[in-house]
Each structure stands twice: as structure tokens, then as C-alpha cells.
């Protein structure tokens, strides 16, 4: 005889998606919200209609793929594109620019060692 597990109500999405507390919600990917955390959220007015508010500090996700899938369905996925400067080159062109920049710095900041008797190499590569 096999046991049939009832799914419990998720306190993040409001649907019956939690089979085991350790697995989290199978629908939205949120972790199980324990009774202690639920009581704290109630006292801090972080709930509405037996579900945590969307901006609640108590919502954590265990499975990010399910979270993204759930948010995509709901149309709540935010654009998280970084608009900063990326210092790591992504292509051959970027790497070649880095190499040219390093060679240019060696050429500009080097001290050609005429006083050492070596006229063909800069002292940047070594002292006399």
C-alpha cells in the first residue's frame, strides 16, 4: 500500500504546491515558510489574504529555475541587465585591444636605456 501525500498550501504563491517542506513549492520555487516565520510576518504586517506580500523580506527561493518560470508566467519578471562597464573582454577583438593597450603603455612609459650602453631594448624589461 502506497501513501498518498497531500500537498500543502504555499504561503508565497497561495497554491497547493508543497509536497515536502524540504523541497519547497513545486509551482513558484519558494522555500517553505515555517509557522514561526509566518507569525513574525503577521506581526510585521507582511501578509495579505493568507499569502506573503510580494515585497516581503521573508520570501526566499530554493529553486531559481522554478522562480523564473513562475515569474515569467505572472509577467512579473524584472529586467536585471547590468548597465556598468564590463572590464572582461568577451571577444577576440576585446582581447586584442587589451594587448595593444599593454604594448602602448610599455612603449610610452619605458625608459630607453641609452646610458647603459644598450640601445635596442627599454629598461622596462630589466636594469643594467
C-alpha positions as semicolon CSV with decimal commas, in nm:
position;residue;x (nm);y (nm);z (nm)
1;X;0,000;0,000;0,000
2;X;0,142;0,335;-0,103
3;X;0,096;0,656;0,087
4;X;-0,057;0,949;-0,089
5;X;0,088;1,279;0,029
6;X;-0,137;1,580;0,028
7;X;0,021;1,897;-0,097
8;X;0,023;2,185;0,144
9;X;-0,062;2,545;0,072
10;X;0,236;2,760;-0,023
11;X;0,247;3,084;0,173
12;X;0,419;3,268;-0,115
13;X;0,206;3,190;-0,423
14;X;-0,110;3,074;-0,241
15;X;-0,141;2,744;-0,433
16;X;-0,106;2,385;-0,315
17;X;0,245;2,317;-0,433
18;X;0,440;2,197;-0,130
19;X;0,473;1,821;-0,101
20;X;0,766;1,819;0,140
21;X;0,887;2,121;0,337
22;X;1,247;2,049;0,244
23;X;1,172;2,063;-0,131
24;X;0,982;2,390;-0,124
25;X;0,697;2,485;-0,356
26;X;0,679;2,298;-0,685
27;X;0,490;2,585;-0,852
28;X;0,679;2,904;-0,760
29;X;1,006;2,760;-0,623
30;X;0,980;2,932;-0,284
31;X;1,108;2,767;0,031
32;X;0,867;2,655;0,299
33;X;0,766;2,936;0,533
34;X;0,754;2,791;0,884
35;X;0,492;2,879;1,142
36;X;0,741;3,087;1,340
37;X;0,836;3,296;1,038
38;X;0,466;3,323;0,946
39;X;0,384;3,463;1,293
40;X;0,663;3,719;1,262
41;X;0,536;3,821;0,917
42;X;0,183;3,858;1,057
43;X;0,311;4,088;1,332
44;X;0,507;4,298;1,081
45;X;0,202;4,326;0,852
46;X;0,381;4,144;0,567
47;X;0,081;3,927;0,471
48;X;-0,244;3,970;0,285
49;X;-0,510;3,704;0,221
50;X;-0,301;3,425;0,386
51;X;-0,012;3,490;0,145
52;X;0,310;3,685;0,195
53;X;0,322;4,019;0,017
54;X;0,536;4,023;-0,300
55;X;0,792;4,261;-0,148
56;X;0,813;4,074;0,182
57;X;1,153;4,020;0,338
58;X;1,055;3,663;0,431
59;X;1,031;3,527;0,076
60;X;1,326;3,310;-0,020
61;X;1,362;3,083;-0,320
62;X;1,520;2,742;-0,322
63;X;1,489;2,664;-0,690
64;X;1,573;2,963;-0,910
65;X;1,459;2,794;-1,232
66;X;1,111;2,746;-1,092
67;X;1,109;3,104;-0,959
68;X;1,194;3,244;-1,302
69;X;0,935;3,019;-1,467
70;X;0,670;3,131;-1,217
71;X;0,758;3,499;-1,253
72;X;0,757;3,469;-1,633
73;X;0,407;3,325;-1,619
74;X;0,288;3,606;-1,398
75;X;0,460;3,872;-1,607
76;X;0,649;4,000;-1,304
77;X;0,999;3,926;-1,424
78;X;1,219;4,228;-1,384
79;X;1,486;4,335;-1,626
80;X;1,811;4,287;-1,437
81;X;2,057;4,387;-1,705
82;X;2,371;4,546;-1,568
83;X;2,448;4,876;-1,733
84;X;2,801;4,912;-1,594
85;X;3,129;4,883;-1,778
86;X;3,249;4,528;-1,823
87;X;3,627;4,503;-1,785
88;X;3,649;4,142;-1,901
89;X;3,658;4,117;-2,282
90;X;3,402;3,890;-2,444
91;X;3,559;3,854;-2,787
92;X;3,886;3,829;-2,976
93;X;3,853;4,197;-3,061
94;X;3,840;4,291;-2,691
95;X;4,144;4,078;-2,610
96;X;4,340;4,232;-2,898
97;X;4,254;4,582;-2,770
98;X;4,390;4,480;-2,426
99;X;4,714;4,354;-2,582
100;X;4,754;4,672;-2,788
101;X;4,690;4,883;-2,478
102;X;4,958;4,696;-2,283
103;X;5,211;4,732;-2,567
104;X;5,130;5,104;-2,596
105;X;5,188;5,150;-2,220
106;X;5,522;4,970;-2,244
107;X;5,624;5,192;-2,533
108;X;5,515;5,519;-2,367
109;X;5,628;5,454;-2,010
110;X;5,952;5,274;-2,088
111;X;6,290;5,437;-2,050
112;X;6,518;5,356;-2,341
113;X;6,849;5,275;-2,180
114;X;7,096;5,477;-2,385
115;X;7,305;5,546;-2,077
116;X;7,355;5,176;-2,008
117;X;7,504;5,108;-2,348
118;X;7,201;4,908;-2,464
119;X;7,023;5,093;-2,740
120;X;6,782;4,824;-2,862
121;X;6,574;4,741;-2,550
122;X;6,395;4,957;-2,298
123;X;6,498;4,938;-1,933
124;X;6,139;4,841;-1,861
125;X;6,245;4,479;-1,918
126;X;6,539;4,497;-1,682
127;X;6,803;4,722;-1,535
128;X;7,168;4,744;-1,646
